[in-house]
CSV table of C-alpha atoms in Angstrom, one decimal:
chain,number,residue,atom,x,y,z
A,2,UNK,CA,2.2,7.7,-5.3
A,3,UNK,CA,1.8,10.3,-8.0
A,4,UNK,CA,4.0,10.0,-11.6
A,5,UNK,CA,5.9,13.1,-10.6
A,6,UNK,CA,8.0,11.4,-7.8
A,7,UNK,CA,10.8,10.6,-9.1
A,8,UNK,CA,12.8,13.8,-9.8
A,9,UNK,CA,14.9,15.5,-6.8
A,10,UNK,CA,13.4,18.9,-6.4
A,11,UNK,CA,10.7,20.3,-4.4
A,12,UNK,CA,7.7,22.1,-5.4
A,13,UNK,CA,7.9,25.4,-4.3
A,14,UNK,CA,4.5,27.0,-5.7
A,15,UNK,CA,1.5,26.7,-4.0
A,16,UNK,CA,-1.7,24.4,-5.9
A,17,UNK,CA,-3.1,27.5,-8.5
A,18,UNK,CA,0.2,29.1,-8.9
A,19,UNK,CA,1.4,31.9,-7.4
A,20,UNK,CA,5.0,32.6,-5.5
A,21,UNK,CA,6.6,30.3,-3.1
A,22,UNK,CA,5.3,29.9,0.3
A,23,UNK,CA,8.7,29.8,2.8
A,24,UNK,CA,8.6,27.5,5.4
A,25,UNK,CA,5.4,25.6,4.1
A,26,UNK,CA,5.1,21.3,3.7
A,27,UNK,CA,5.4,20.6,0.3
A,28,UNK,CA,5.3,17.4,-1.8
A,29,UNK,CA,8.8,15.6,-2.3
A,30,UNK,CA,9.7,15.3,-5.9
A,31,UNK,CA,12.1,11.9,-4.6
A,32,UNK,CA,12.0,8.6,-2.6
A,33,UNK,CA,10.5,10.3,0.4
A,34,UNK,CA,12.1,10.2,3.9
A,35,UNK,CA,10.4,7.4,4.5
A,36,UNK,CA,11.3,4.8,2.0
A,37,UNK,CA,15.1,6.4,2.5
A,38,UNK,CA,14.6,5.3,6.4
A,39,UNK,CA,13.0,1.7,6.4
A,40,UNK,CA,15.9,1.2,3.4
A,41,UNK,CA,18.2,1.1,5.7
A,42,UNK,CA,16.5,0.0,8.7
A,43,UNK,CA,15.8,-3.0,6.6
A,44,UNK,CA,19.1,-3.1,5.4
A,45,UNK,CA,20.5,-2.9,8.8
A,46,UNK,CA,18.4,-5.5,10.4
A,47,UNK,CA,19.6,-8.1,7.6
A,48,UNK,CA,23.4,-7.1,8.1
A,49,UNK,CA,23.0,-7.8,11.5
A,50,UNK,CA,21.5,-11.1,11.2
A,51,UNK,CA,23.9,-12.3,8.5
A,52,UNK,CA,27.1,-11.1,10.5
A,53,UNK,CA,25.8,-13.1,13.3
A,54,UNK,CA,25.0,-16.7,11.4
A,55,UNK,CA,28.5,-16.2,10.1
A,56,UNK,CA,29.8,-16.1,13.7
A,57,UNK,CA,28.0,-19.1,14.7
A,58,UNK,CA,27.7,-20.9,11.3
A,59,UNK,CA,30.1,-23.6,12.9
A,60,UNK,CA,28.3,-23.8,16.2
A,61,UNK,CA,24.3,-23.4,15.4
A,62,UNK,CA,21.7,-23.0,12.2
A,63,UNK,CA,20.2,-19.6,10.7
A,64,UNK,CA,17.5,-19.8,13.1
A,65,UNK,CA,19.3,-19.9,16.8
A,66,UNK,CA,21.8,-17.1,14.8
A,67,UNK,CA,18.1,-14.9,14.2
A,68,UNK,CA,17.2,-15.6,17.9
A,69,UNK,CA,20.5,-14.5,18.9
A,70,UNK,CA,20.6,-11.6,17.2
A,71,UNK,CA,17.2,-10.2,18.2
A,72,UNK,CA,16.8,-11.6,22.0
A,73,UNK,CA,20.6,-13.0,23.0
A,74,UNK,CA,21.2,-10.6,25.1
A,75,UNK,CA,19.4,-7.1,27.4
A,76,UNK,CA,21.2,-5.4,25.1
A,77,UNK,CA,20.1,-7.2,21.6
A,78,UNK,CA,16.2,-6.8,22.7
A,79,UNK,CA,16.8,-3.1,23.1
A,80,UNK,CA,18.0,-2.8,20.0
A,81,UNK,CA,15.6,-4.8,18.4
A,82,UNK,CA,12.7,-3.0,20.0
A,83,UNK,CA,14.5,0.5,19.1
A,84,UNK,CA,14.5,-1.1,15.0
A,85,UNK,CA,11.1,-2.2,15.4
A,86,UNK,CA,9.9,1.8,16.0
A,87,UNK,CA,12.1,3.1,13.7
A,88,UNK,CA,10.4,0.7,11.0
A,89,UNK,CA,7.2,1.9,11.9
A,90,UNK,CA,8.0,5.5,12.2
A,91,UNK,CA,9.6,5.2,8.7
A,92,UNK,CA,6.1,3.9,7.5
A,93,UNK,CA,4.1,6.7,9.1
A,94,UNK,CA,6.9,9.3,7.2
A,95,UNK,CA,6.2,7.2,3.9
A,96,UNK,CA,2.2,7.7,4.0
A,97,UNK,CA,2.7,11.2,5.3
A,98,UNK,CA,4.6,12.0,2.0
A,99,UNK,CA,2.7,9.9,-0.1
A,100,UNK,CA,-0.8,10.5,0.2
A,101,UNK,CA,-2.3,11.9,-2.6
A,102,UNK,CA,-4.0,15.0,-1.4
A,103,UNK,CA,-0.8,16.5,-0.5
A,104,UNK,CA,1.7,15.8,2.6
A,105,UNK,CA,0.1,14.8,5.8
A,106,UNK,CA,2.0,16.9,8.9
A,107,UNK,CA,0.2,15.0,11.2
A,108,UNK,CA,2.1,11.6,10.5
A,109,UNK,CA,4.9,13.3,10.1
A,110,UNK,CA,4.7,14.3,13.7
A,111,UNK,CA,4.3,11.2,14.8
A,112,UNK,CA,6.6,9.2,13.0
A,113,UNK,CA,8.9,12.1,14.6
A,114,UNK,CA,7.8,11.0,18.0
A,115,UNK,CA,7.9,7.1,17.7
A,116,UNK,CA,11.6,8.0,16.1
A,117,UNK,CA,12.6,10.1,19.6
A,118,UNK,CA,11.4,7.1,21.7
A,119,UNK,CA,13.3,4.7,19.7
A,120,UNK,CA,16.5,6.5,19.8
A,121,UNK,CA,16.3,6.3,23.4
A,122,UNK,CA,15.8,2.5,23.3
A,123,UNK,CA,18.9,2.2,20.8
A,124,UNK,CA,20.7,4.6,23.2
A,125,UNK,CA,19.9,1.9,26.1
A,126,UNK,CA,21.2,-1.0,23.8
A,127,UNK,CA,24.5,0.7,23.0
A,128,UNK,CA,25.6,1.6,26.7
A,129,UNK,CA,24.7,-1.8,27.2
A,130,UNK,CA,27.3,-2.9,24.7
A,131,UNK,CA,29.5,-0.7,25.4
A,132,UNK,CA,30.0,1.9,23.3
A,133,UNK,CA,29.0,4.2,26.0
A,134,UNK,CA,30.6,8.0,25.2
A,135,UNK,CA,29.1,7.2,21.4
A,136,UNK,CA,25.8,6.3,22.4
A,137,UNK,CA,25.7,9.0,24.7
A,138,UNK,CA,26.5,11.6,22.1
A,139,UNK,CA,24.5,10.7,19.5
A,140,UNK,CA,21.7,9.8,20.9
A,141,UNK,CA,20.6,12.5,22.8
A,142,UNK,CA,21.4,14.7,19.8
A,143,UNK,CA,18.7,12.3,17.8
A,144,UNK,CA,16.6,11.9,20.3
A,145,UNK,CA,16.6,14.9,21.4
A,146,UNK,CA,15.9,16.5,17.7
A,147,UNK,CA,13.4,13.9,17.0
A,148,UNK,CA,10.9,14.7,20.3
A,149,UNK,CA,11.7,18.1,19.6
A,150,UNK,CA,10.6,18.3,16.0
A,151,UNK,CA,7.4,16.1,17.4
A,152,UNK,CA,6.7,18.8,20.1
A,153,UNK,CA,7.1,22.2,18.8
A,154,UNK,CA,4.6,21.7,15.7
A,155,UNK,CA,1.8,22.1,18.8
A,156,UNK,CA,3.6,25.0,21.0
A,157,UNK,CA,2.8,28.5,19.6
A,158,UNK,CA,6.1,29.7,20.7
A,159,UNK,CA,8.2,32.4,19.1
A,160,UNK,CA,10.4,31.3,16.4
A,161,UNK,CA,8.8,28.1,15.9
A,162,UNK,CA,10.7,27.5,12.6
A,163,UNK,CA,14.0,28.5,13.5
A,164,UNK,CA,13.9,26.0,16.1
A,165,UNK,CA,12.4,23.0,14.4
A,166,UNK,CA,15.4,24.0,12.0
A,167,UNK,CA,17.7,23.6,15.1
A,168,UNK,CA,16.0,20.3,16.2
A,169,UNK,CA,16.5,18.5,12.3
A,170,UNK,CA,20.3,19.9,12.6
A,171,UNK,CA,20.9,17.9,15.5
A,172,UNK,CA,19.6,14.8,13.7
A,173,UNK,CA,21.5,15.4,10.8
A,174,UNK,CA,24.7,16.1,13.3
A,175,UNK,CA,23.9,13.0,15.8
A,176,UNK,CA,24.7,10.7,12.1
A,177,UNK,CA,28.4,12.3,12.1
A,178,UNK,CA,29.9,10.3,14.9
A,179,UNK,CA,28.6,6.9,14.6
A,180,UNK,CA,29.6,7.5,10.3
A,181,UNK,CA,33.1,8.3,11.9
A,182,UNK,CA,33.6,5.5,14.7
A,183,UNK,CA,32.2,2.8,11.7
A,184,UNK,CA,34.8,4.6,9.6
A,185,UNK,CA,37.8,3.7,12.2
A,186,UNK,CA,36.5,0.4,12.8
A,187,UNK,CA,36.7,-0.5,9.3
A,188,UNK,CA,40.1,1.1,9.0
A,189,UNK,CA,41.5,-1.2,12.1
A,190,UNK,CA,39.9,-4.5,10.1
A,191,UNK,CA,42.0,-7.8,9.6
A,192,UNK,CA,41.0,-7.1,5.5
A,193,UNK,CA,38.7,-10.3,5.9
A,194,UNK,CA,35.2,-9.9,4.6
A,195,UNK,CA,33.5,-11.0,7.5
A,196,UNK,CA,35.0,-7.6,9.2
A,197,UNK,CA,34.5,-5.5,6.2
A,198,UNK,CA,30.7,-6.2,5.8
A,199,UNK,CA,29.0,-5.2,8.7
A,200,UNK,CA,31.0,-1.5,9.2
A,201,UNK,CA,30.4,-1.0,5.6
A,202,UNK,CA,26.8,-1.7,5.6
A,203,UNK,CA,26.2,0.3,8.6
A,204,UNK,CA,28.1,3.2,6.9
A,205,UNK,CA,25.9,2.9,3.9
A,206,UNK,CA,22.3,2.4,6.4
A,207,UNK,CA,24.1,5.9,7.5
A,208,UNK,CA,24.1,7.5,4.6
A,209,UNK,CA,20.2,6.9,3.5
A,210,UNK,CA,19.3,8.3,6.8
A,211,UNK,CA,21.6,11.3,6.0
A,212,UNK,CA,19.9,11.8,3.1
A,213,UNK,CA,16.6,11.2,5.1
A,214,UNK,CA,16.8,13.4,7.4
A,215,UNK,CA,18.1,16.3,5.0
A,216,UNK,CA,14.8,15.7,2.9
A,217,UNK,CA,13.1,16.4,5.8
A,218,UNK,CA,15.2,19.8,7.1
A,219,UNK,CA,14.6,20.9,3.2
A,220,UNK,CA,10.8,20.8,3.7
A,221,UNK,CA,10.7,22.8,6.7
A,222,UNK,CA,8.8,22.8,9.5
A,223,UNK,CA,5.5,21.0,10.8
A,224,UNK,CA,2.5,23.1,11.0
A,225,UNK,CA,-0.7,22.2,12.8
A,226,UNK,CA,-1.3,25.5,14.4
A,227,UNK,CA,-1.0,29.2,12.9
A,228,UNK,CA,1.3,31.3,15.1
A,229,UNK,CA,4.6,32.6,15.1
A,230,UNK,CA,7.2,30.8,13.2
């Protein structure tokens, strides 16, 4: 990764100069989408398996708590499947904003898609826990904004970048009521730690794909094919 990441601005001028190019990939002067993503991913996965060893710690080991966690349920391989393609997609957003001859839309795109599908696998896991009207609203706002952002860079349709702008929005948007139910939930806690941890975590996995997601709207759209934007 080049010296100048680092700094949370985006290069505006085109290589040689010149005025700014609206609407055009440019190279992230920051952690990068991706990094921001598989953070909390990461971070997420590891909260999860920690909350659930502390549930069982007087009943089984670390390992049958990991096994639990990941395949204990329809609804816990759903969820891990839906974290194992948002890890990858997170790397394919890394090396698409990392490579040193300039951002790579292509990976971009894809890491978009493989996002879409795995917010329809989480949406699956949390109407099988329960949380059916949440699941429901937020994912097909993420979903929905991920496959769309993955689809329109290869449609020449009119107003291409206005609605890639639309799709990213209703990413960004889909984060605001799972933030607000793990908000409640940690509100309506005992005080214990064991019920603080896991909301809090989850509100601060949240936040980095806030962040992530508004690194990507700021870049603007995909663009594999010339046409109207």
């Amino acid at each position: 990764m080049c010296s100048h990441l680092g700094k949370s601005s985006f290069d505006r001028r085109p290589a040689g100069g010149g005025a700014p190019v609206a609407g055009q990939w440019r190279r992230v002067r920051s952690p990068g989408p991706g990094v921001l993503y598989n953070i909390g991913n990461v971070l997420a996965l590891c909260a999860g398996v920690i909350m659930q060893w502390v549930q069982m710690r007087g009943e089984a080991g670390v390992g049958a708590a990991v096994v639990a966690y990941f395949a204990g349920s329809p609804g816990a391989l759903w969820l891990t499947g839906s974290m194992v393609l948002f890890i990858l997609a997170g790397g394919l957003y890394h090396r698409g904003w990392s490579e040193p001859s300039g951002t790579q839309p292509r990976l971009v795109q894809l890491g978009d898609l493989i996002s879409g599908l795995a917010a329809i696998l989480l949406t699956v896991a949390l109407v099988w826990m329960g949380d059916t009207a949440l699941a429901l609203l937020a994912g097909v706002l993420l979903a929905g904004g991920k496959l769309g952002t993955a689809v329109l860079p290869t449609m020449p349709v009119p107003g291409r970048g206005l609605l890639d702008g639309a799709c990213r929005m209703a990413v960004i948007v889909s984060r605001g009521p799972s933030i607000a139910a793990l908000a409640v939930a940690l509100l309506d806690t005992s005080g214990s730690l064991a019920d603080v941890a896991l909301p809090a975590t989850m509100i601060v996995c949240f936040l980095l794909w806030f962040w992530a997601d508004l690194l990507l709207l700021r870049a603007g759209p995909v663009q594999l094919i010339e046409g109207n934007r």
